Short mmCIF file of C-alpha atoms in Angstrom, two decimals:
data_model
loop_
_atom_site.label_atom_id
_atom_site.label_comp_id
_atom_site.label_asym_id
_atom_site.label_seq_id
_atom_site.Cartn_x
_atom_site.Cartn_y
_atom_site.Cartn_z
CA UNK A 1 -18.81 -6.10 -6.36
CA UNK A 2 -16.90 -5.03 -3.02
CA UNK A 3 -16.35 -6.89 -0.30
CA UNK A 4 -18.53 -6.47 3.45
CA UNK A 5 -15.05 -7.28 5.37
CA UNK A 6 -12.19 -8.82 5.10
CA UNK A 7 -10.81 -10.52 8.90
CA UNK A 8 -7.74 -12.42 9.95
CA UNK A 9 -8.20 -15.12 12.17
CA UNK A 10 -5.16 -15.69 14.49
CA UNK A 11 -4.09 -17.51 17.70
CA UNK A 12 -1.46 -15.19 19.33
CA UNK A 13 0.77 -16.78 22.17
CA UNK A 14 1.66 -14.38 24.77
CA UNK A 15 5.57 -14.15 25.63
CA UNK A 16 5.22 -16.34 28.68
CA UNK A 17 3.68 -19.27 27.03
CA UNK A 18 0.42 -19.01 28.18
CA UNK A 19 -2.39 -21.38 26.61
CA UNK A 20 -3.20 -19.60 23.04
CA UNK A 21 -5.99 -17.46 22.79
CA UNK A 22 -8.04 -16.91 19.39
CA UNK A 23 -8.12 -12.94 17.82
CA UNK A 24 -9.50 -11.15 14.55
CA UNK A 25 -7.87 -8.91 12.69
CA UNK A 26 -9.25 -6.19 10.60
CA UNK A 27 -8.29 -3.16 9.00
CA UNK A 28 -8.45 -0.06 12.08
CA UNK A 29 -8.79 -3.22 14.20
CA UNK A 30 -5.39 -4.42 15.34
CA UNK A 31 -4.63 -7.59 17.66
CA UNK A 32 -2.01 -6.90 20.28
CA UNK A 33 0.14 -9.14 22.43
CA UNK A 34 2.96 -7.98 24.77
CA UNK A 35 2.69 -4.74 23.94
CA UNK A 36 3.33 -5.56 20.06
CA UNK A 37 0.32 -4.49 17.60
CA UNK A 38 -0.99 -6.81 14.58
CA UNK A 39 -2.03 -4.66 12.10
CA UNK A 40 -3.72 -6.44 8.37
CA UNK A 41 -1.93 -4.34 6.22
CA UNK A 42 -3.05 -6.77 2.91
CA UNK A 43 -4.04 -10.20 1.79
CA UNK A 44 -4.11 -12.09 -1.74
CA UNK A 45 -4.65 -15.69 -3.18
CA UNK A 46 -1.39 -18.02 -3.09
CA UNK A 47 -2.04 -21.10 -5.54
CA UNK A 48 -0.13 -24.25 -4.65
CA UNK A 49 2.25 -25.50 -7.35
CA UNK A 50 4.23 -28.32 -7.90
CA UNK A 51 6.89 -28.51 -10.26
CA UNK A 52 9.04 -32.06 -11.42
CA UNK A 53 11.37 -32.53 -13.80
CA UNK A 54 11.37 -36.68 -15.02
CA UNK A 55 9.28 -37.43 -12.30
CA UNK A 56 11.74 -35.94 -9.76
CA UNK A 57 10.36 -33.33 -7.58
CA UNK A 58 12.27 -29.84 -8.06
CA UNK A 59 9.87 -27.35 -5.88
CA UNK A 60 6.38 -27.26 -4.03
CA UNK A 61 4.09 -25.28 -2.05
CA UNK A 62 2.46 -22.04 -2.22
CA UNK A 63 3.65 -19.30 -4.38
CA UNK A 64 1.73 -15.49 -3.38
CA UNK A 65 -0.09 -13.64 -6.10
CA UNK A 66 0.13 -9.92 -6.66
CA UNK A 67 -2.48 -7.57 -8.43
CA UNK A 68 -1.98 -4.95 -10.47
CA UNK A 69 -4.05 -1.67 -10.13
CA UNK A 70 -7.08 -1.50 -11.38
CA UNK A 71 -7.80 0.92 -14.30
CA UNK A 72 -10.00 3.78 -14.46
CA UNK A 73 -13.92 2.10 -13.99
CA UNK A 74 -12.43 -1.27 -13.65
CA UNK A 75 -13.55 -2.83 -10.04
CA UNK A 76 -9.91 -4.34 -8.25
CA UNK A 77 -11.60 -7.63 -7.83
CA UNK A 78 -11.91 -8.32 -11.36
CA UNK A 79 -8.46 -7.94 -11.86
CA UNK A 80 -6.19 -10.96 -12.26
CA UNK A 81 -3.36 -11.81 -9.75
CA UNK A 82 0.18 -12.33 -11.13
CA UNK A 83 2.69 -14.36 -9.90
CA UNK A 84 6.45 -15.42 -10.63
CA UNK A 85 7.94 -19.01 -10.02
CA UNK A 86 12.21 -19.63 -10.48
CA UNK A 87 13.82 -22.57 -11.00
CA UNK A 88 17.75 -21.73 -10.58
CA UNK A 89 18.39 -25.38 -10.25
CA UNK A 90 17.44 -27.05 -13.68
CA UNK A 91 19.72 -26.92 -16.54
CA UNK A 92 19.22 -24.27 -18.53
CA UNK A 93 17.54 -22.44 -16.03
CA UNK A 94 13.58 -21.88 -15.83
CA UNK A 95 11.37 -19.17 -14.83
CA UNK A 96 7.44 -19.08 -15.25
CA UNK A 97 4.97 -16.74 -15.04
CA UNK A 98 1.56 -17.06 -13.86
CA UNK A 99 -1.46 -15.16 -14.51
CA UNK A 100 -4.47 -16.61 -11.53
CA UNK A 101 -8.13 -16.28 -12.71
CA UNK A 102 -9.28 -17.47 -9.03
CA UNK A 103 -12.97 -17.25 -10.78
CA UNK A 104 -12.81 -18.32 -14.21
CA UNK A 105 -15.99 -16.87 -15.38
CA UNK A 106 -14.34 -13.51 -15.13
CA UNK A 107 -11.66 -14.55 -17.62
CA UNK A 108 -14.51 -15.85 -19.83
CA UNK A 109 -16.08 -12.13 -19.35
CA UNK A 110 -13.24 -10.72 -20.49
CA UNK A 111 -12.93 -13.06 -23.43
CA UNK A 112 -16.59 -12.07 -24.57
CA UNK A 113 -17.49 -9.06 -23.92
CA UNK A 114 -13.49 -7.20 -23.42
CA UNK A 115 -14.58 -6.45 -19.44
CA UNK A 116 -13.71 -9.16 -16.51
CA UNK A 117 -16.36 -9.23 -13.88
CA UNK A 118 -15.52 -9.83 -10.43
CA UNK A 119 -14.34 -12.48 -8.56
CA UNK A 120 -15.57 -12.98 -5.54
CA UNK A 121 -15.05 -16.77 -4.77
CA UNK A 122 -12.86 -19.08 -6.25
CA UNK A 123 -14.81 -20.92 -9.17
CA UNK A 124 -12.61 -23.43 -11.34
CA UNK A 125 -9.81 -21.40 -10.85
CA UNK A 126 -7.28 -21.34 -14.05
CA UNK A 127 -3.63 -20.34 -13.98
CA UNK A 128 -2.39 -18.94 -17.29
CA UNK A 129 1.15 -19.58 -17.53
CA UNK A 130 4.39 -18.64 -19.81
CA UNK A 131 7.63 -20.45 -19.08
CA UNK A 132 11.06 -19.43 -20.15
CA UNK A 133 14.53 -20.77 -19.87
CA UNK A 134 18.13 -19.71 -20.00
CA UNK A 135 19.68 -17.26 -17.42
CA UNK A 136 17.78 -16.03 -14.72
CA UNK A 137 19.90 -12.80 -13.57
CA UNK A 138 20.02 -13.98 -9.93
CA UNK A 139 23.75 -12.32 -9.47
CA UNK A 140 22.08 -9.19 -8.96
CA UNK A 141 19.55 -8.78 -6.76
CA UNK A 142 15.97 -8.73 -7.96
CA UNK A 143 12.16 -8.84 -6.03
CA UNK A 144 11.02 -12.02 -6.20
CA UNK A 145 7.61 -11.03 -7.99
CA UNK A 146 9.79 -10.42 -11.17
CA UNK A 147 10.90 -12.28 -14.53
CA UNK A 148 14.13 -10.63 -15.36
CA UNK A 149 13.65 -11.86 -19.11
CA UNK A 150 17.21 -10.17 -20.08
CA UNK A 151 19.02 -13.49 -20.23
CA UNK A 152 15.40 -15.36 -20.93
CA UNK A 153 13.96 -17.16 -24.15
CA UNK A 154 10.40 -17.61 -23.98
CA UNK A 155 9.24 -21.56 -23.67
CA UNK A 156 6.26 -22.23 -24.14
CA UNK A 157 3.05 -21.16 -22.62
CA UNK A 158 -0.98 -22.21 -21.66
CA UNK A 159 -3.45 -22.97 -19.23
CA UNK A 160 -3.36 -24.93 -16.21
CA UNK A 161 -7.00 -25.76 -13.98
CA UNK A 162 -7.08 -26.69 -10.44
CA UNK A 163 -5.79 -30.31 -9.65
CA UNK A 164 -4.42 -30.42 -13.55
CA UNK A 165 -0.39 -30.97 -14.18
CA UNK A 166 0.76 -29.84 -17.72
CA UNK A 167 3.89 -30.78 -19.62
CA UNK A 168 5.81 -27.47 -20.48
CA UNK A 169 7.17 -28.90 -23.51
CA UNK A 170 4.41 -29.58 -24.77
CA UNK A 171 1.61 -27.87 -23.26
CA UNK A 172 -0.32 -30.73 -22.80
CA UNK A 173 -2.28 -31.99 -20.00
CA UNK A 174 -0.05 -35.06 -18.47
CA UNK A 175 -2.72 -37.95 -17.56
CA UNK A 176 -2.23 -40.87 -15.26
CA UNK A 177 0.71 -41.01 -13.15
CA UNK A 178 2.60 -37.48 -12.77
CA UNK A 179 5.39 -39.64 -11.54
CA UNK A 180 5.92 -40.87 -15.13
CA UNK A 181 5.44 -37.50 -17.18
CA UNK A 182 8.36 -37.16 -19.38
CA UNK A 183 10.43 -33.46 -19.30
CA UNK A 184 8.91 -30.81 -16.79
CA UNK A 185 5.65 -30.92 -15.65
CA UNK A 186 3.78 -28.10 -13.54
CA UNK A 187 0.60 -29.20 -11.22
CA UNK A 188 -1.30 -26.42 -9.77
CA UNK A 189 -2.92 -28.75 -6.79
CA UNK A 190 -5.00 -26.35 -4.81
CA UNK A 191 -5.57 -22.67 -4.04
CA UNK A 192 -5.12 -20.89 -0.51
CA UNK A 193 -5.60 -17.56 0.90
CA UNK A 194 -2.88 -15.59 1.97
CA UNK A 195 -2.70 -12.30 4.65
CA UNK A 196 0.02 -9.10 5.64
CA UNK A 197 0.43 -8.45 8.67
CA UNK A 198 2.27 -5.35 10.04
CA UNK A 199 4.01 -5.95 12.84
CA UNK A 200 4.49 -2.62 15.26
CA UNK A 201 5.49 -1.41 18.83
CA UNK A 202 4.12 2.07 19.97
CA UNK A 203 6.56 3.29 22.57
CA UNK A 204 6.02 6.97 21.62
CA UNK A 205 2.74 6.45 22.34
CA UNK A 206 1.86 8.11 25.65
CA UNK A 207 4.52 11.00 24.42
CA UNK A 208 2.56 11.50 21.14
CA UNK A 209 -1.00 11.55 23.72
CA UNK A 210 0.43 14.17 26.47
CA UNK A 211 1.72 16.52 23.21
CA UNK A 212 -2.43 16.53 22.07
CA UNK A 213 -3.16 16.80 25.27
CA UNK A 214 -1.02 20.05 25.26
CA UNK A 215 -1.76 21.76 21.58
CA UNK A 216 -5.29 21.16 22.46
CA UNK A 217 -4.69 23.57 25.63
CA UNK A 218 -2.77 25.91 23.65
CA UNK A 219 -5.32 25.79 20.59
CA UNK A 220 -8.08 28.37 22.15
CA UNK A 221 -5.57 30.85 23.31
CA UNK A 222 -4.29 31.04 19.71
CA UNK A 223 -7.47 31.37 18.07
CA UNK A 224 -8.42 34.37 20.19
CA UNK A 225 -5.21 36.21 20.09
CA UNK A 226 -4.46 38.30 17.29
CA UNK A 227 -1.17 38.35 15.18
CA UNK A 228 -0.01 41.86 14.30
CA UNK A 229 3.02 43.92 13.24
CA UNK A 230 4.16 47.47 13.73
CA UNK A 231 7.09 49.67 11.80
CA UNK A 232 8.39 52.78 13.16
CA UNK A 233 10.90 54.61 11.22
CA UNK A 234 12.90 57.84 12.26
CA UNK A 235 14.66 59.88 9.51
CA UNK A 236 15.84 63.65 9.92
CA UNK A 237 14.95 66.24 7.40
CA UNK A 238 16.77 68.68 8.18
CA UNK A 239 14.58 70.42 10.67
CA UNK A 240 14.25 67.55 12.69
CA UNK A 241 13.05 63.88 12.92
CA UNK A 242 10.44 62.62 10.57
CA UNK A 243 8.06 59.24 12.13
CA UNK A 244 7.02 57.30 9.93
CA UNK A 245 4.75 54.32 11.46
CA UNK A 246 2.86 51.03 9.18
CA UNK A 247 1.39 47.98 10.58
CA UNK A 248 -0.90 45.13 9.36
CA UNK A 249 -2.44 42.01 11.22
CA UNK A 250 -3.58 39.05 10.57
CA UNK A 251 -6.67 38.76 12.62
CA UNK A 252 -9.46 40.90 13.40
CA UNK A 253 -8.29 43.70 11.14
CA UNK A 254 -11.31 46.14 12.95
CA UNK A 255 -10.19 46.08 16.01
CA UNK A 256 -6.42 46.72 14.95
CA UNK A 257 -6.86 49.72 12.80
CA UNK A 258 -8.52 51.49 16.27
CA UNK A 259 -5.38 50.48 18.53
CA UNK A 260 -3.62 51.54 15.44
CA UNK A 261 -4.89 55.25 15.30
CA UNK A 262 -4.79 55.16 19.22
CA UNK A 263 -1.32 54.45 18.84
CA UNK A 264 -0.60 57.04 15.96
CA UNK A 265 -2.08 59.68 18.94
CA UNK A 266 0.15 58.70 21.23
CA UNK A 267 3.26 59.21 19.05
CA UNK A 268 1.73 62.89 18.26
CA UNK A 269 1.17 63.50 21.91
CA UNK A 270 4.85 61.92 22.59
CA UNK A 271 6.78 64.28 19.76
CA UNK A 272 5.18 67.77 21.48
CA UNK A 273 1.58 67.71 19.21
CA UNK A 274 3.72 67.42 15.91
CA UNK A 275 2.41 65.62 13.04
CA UNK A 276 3.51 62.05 12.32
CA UNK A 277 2.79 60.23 8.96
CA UNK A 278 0.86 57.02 9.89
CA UNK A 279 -0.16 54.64 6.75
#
């Protein structure tokens, strides 16, 4: 249930115009040209839909799919992929949402037994769709992956399997000519793979190398040294001045409290063989 690899197959076309030359793209594995990176950064199914209202053709092409995450003990490739479509130009105005079952044996799964398995490979794929109308919201701004259902009623809703067209008043598979399908009618004519690619220039690069280059020279000399700290304080008590001296370190605490007594002596020597309170 998890996937061996997952590669991007590109022709990149170097800034002069040279002849194309073929590259894969996987994840840690980055394609560069002219100094620029390709990085896959993500990837997802985009099912091709087709949308006419009275025959007339209001929007095509390939609309990308989103997952949600997986929960808790649930693999990521049984979940479903989600997509939005928008119609701002029909009267009122119509927005549908999709729900892709690329394999539909793991909606069945989940049907039967309340777990999807998962999907590997497109198998009679099956969109599940709910369509809308009214006001979309599209004065404010809004990611195109979501149904602002503020100003929405809900439609009508169903299923939809590859190379089928469905009347959205109805619900009901159109047959024949799609040309002649009364109201608006939704065909979901294929299903396509889509990727991410990041898209990145390392100029800092050699800057970032020569600074490793230089903590991993400094990195020794700091393990081996030692931190510590020393305190001296001087107070009179009336007969003269008291010395008071503390310290502490952070490494090799052995070795410090012997330069620490050795100290301590040298204070004593230094004030005339007087005592001087060491802690």
């Amino acid at each position: 249930g998890q996937p061996m690899d997952f590669v991007t197959r590109v022709e990149l076309v170097d800034p002069a115009g040279g002849p194309p030359r073929r590259a894969d793209i996987r994840v840690n594995h980055p394609a560069s040209v002219g100094g620029v990176r390709f990085y896959q950064y993500g990837y997802g199914w985009a099912p091709v839909i087709e949308v006419r209202r009275d025959g007339e053709l209001v929007a095509s092409g390939p609309v990308t799919f989103q997952q949600d995450t997986a929960p808790r003990g649930v693999s990521q490739l049984a979940m479903p992929w989600r997509g939005v479509l928008k119609l701002p130009g029909l009267r009122p105005q119509v927005g549908i949402e999709f729900d892709l079952w690329p394999d539909i044996r793991g909606l069945i799964s989940l049907l039967q037994t309340g777990r999807p398995t998962p999907m590997l490979d497109p198998f009679r794929p099956v969109l599940l769709y709910t369509a809308y109308r009214g006001d979309l919201g599209l004065t404010v701004p809004q990611p195109t992956s979501v149904l602002d259902k503020s100003g929405l009623r809900r439609w009508t809703g169903g299923a939809i399997g590859a190379g089928r067209t469905v009347d959205l008043a109805t619900g009901e598979v159109v047959r024949g000519d799609v040309d002649r399908a009364p109201g608006i009618t939704v065909r979901f004519s294929g299903l396509r793979k889509y990727t991410v690619l990041q898209v990145g220039r390392d100029r800092a690069l050699p800057l970032v190398l020569l600074a490793s280059v230089v903590l991993l020279i400094a990195l020794p000399p700091a393990l081996h040294g030692s931190r510590r700290r020393i305190f001296v304080r001087a107070a009179t008590n009336g007969e003269g001045t008291v010395l008071r001296v503390g310290g502490f370190a952070l490494q090799r605490r052995e070795t410090f409290e012997e330069e620490f007594a050795r100290l301590v002596e040298d204070l004593e020597r230094a004030s005339q063989g007087r005592e001087v309170g060491a802690r």
